[in-house]
Short mmCIF file of C-alpha atoms in Angstrom, two decimals:
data_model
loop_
_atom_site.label_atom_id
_atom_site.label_comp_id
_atom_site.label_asym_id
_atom_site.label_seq_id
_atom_site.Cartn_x
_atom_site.Cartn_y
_atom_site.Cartn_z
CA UNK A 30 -10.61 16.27 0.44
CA UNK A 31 -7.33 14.43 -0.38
CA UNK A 32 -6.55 13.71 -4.34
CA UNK A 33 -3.46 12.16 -5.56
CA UNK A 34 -2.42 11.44 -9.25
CA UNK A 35 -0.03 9.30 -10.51
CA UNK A 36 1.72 10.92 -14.18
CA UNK A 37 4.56 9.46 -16.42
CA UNK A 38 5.28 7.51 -19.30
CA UNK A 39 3.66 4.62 -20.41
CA UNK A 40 6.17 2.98 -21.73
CA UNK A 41 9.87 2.84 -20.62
CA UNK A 42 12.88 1.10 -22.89
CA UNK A 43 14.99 -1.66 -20.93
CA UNK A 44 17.97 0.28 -19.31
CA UNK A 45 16.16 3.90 -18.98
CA UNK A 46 15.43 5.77 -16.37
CA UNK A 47 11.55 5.70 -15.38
CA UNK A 48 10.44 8.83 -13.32
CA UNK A 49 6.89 9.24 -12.01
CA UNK A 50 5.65 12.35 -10.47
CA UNK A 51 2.44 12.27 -7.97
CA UNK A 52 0.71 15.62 -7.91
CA UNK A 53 -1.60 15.96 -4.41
CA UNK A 54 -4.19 18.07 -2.82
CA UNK A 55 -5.75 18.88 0.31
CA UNK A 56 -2.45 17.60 2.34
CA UNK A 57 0.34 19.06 3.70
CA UNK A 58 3.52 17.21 3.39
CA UNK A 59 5.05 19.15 5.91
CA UNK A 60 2.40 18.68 8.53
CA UNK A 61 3.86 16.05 11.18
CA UNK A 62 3.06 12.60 10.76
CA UNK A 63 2.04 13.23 7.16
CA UNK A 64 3.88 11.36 4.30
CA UNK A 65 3.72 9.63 0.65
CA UNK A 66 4.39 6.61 -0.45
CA UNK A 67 5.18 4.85 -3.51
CA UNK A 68 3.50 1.30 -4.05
CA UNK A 69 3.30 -0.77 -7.50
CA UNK A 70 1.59 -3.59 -8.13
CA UNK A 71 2.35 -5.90 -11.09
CA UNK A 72 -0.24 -7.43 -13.68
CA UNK A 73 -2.34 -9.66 -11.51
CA UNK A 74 0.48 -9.54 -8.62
CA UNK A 75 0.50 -8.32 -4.99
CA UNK A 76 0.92 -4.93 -3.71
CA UNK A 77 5.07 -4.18 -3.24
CA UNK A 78 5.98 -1.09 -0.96
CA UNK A 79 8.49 0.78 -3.21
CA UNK A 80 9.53 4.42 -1.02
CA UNK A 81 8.14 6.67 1.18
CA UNK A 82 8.96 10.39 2.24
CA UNK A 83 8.39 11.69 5.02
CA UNK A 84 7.30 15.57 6.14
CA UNK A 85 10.52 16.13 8.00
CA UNK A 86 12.57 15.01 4.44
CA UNK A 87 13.26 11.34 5.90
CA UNK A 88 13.37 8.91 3.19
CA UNK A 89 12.57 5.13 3.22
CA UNK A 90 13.47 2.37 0.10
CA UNK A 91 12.61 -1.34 -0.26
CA UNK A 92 15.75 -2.87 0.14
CA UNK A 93 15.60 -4.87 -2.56
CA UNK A 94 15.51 -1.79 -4.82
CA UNK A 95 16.83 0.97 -2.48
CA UNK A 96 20.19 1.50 -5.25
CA UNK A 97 17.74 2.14 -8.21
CA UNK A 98 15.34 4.39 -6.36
CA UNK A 99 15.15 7.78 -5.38
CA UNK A 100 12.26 9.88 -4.16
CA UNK A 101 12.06 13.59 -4.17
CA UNK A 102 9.59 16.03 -2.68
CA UNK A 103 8.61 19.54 -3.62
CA UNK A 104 6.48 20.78 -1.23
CA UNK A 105 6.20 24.41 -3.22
CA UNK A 106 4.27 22.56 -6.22
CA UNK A 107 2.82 19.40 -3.81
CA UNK A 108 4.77 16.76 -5.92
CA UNK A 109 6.59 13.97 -5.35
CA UNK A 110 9.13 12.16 -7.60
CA UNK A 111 9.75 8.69 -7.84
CA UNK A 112 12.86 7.91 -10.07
CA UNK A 113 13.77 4.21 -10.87
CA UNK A 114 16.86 3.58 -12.86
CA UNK A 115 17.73 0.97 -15.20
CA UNK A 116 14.53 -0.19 -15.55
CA UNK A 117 13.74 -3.99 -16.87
CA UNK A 118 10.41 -5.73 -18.19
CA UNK A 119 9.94 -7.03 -14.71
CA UNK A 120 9.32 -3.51 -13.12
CA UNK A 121 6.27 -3.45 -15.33
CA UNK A 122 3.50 -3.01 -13.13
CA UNK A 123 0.98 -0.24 -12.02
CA UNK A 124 2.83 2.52 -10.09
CA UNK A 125 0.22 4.07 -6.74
CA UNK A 126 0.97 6.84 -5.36
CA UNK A 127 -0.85 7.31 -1.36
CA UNK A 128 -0.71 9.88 1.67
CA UNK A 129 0.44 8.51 4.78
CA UNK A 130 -1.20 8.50 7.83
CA UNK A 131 -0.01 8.11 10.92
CA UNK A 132 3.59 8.24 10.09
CA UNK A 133 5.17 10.00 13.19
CA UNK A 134 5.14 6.55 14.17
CA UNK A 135 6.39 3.53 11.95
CA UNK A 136 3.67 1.07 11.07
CA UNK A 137 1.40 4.18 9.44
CA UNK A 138 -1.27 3.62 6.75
CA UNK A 139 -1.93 4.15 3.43
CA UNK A 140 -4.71 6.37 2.68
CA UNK A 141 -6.30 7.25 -0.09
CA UNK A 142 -4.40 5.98 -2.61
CA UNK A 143 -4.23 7.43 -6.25
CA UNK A 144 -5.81 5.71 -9.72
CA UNK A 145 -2.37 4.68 -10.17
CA UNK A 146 -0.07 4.12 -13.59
CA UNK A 147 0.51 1.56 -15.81
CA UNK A 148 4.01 1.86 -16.48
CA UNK A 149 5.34 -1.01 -19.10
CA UNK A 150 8.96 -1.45 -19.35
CA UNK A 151 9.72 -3.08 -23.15
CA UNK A 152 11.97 -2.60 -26.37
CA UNK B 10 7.59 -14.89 -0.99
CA UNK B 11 5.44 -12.16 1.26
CA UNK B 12 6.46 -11.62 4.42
CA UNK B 13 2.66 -11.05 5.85
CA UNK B 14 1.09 -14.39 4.53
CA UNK B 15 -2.81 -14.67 3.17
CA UNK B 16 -4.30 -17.18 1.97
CA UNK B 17 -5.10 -17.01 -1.77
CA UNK B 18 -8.44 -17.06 -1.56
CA UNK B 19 -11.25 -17.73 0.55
CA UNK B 20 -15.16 -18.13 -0.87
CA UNK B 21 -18.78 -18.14 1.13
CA UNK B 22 -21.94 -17.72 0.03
CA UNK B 23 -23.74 -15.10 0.74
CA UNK B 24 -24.76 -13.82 4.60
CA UNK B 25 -21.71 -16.12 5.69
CA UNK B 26 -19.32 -15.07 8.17
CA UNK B 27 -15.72 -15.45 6.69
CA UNK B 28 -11.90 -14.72 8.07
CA UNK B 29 -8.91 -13.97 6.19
CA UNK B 30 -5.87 -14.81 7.97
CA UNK B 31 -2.32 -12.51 7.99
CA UNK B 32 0.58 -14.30 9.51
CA UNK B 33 3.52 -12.80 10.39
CA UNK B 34 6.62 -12.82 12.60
CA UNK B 35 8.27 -11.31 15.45
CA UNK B 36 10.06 -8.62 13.21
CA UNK B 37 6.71 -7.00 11.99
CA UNK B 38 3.52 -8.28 14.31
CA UNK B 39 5.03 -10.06 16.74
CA UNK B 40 7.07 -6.57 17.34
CA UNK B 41 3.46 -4.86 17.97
CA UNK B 42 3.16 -3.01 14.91
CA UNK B 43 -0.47 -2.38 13.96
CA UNK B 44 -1.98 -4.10 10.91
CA UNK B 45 -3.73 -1.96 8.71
CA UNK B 46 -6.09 -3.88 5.59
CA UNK B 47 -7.21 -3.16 2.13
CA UNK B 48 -10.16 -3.96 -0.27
CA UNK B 49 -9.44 -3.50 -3.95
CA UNK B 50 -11.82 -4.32 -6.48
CA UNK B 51 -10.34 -5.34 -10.27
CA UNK B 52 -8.81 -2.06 -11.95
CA UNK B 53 -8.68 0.12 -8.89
CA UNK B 54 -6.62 1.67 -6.66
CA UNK B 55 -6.81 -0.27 -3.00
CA UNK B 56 -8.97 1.71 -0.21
CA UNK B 57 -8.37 1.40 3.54
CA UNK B 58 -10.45 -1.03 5.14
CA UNK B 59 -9.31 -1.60 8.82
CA UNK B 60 -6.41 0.69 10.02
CA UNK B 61 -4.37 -0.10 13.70
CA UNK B 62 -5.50 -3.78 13.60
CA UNK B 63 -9.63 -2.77 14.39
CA UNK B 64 -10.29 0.73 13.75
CA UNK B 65 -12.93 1.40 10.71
CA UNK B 66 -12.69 4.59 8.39
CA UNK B 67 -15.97 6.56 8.33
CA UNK B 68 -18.50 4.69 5.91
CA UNK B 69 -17.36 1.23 6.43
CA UNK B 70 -19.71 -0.58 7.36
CA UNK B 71 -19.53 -2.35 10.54
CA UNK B 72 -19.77 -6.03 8.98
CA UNK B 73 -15.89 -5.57 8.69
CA UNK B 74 -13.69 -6.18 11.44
CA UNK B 75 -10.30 -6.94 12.76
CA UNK B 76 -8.55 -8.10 15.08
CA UNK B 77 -4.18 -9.06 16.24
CA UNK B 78 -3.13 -11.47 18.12
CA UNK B 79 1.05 -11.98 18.85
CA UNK B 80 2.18 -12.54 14.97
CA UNK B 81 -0.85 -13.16 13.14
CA UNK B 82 -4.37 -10.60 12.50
CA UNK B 83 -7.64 -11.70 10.86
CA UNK B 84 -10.13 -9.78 8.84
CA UNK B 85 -13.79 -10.82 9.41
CA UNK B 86 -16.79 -10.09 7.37
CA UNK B 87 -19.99 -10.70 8.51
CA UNK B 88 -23.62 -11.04 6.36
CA UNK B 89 -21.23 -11.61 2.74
CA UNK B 90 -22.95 -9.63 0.09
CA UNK B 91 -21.52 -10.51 -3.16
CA UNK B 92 -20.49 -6.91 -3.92
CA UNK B 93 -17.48 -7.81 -1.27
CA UNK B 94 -15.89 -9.94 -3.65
CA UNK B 95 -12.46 -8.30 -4.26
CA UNK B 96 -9.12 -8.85 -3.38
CA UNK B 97 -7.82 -8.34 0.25
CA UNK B 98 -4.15 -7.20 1.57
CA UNK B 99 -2.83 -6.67 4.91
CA UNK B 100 0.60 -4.40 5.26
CA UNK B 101 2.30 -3.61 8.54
CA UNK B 102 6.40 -2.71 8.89
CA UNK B 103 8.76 -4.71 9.56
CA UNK B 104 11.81 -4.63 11.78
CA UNK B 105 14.34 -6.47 10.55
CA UNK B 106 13.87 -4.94 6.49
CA UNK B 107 12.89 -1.43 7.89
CA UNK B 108 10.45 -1.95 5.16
CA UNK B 109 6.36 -1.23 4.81
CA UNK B 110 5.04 -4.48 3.87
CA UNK B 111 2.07 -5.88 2.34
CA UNK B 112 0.31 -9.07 2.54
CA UNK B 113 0.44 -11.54 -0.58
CA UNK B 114 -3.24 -10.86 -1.16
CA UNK B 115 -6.50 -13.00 -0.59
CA UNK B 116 -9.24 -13.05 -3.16
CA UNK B 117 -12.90 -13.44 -1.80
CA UNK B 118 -15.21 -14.94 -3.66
CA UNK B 119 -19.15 -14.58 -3.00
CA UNK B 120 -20.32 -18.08 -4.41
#
């Protein structure tokens, strides 16, 4: 069976750092094909793709965030970190975590997903 | 702006057949990348409905259904039961932003 969770602060001042870790099970991220994605969803908003690693280390952004993200993988402890810098109110949102399927292609899936984290970014 | 476009909602009572629409372009679709959709209910996580445009994951049921066509897919459900009211994305990738994308979300309502 394949668990994910989502841990981090709650609540992130304008201008910090924000970094998430997602802690998984029953995956390998180093099995081909395999990978994890970060997706956040804002209060009452869509779905937004944020990053996604893959098992052989390849790394993916959203453009329109790619110079405030980074994503990490330690495949020793089965974690991956999501760090977003110079965070502002309007990254508020809750932060999903998900193993990839399908991913030794591009247009993979996400699935499951973890509970996911509200993260609020405020003074 | 999404770059898969749903309609905000759709509503039908309940044994009604209804669609939900994803339109996209030639950079994600239209390039023959599979459409994959999502159910999630209010205050949790999204679950894989539909992956590679028609395929089902084990346990859901076969009511649900999908289908691509050039740059647009459709989600059907069949016999509505009003515990399928939740909120509905499609994601696929896209070309042009190498980027994972995800539908702007339709909410079903079981009237």
């Amino acid at each position: 069976q394949i668990t994910l969770r989502e841990s981090g602060p709650t609540l992130v001042k304008p201008t910090e750092t924000l970094t998430l870790t997602c802690s998984f099970s029953g995956f390998s991220l180093t099995s081909y094909g395999v990978a994890v994605g970060w997706i956040r969803q804002p209060p009452g908003k869509a779905l937004e793709w944020l990053a996604l690693i893959h098992w052989d280390d390849d790394k993916r952004y959203s453009p329109s965030l790619k110079s405030r993200l980074t994503i990490t993988s330690d495949t020793s402890k089965n974690q991956v970190v999501l760090t977003l810098t110079n965070a502002d109110p309007v990254d508020t949102a809750t932060y999903y975590c998900s193993h990839g399927v399908g991913f030794g292609e591009l247009d993979g899936w996400f699935d499951p997903w973890g509970r996911g984290t509200l993260v609020t970014v405020s003074s | 702006q999404s770059v898969l476009t749903q309609p905000p909602s759709v509503s039908g009572a309940p044994g009604q057949r209804v669609t939900i629409s994803c339109s996209g372009s030639t950079s994600n679709l239209g390039a023959g990348y599979d459409v994959h959709w999502y159910r999630q209910f209010p205050g949790a996580a999204p679950k894989v409905l539909i992956y590679r445009n028609r395929n089902r994951p084990s346990g859901v049921p076969d009511r649900f259904s999908g289908s691509k066509s050039g740059t647009s897919a459709s989600l059907a459900i069949t016999g509505l039961e009003a515990a399928d009211e939740a909120d509905y994305y499609c994601q696929s990738y896209d070309d042009s932003l190498r980027a994972w994308v995800f539908g702007g979300g339709t909410k079903l309502t079981v009237l």
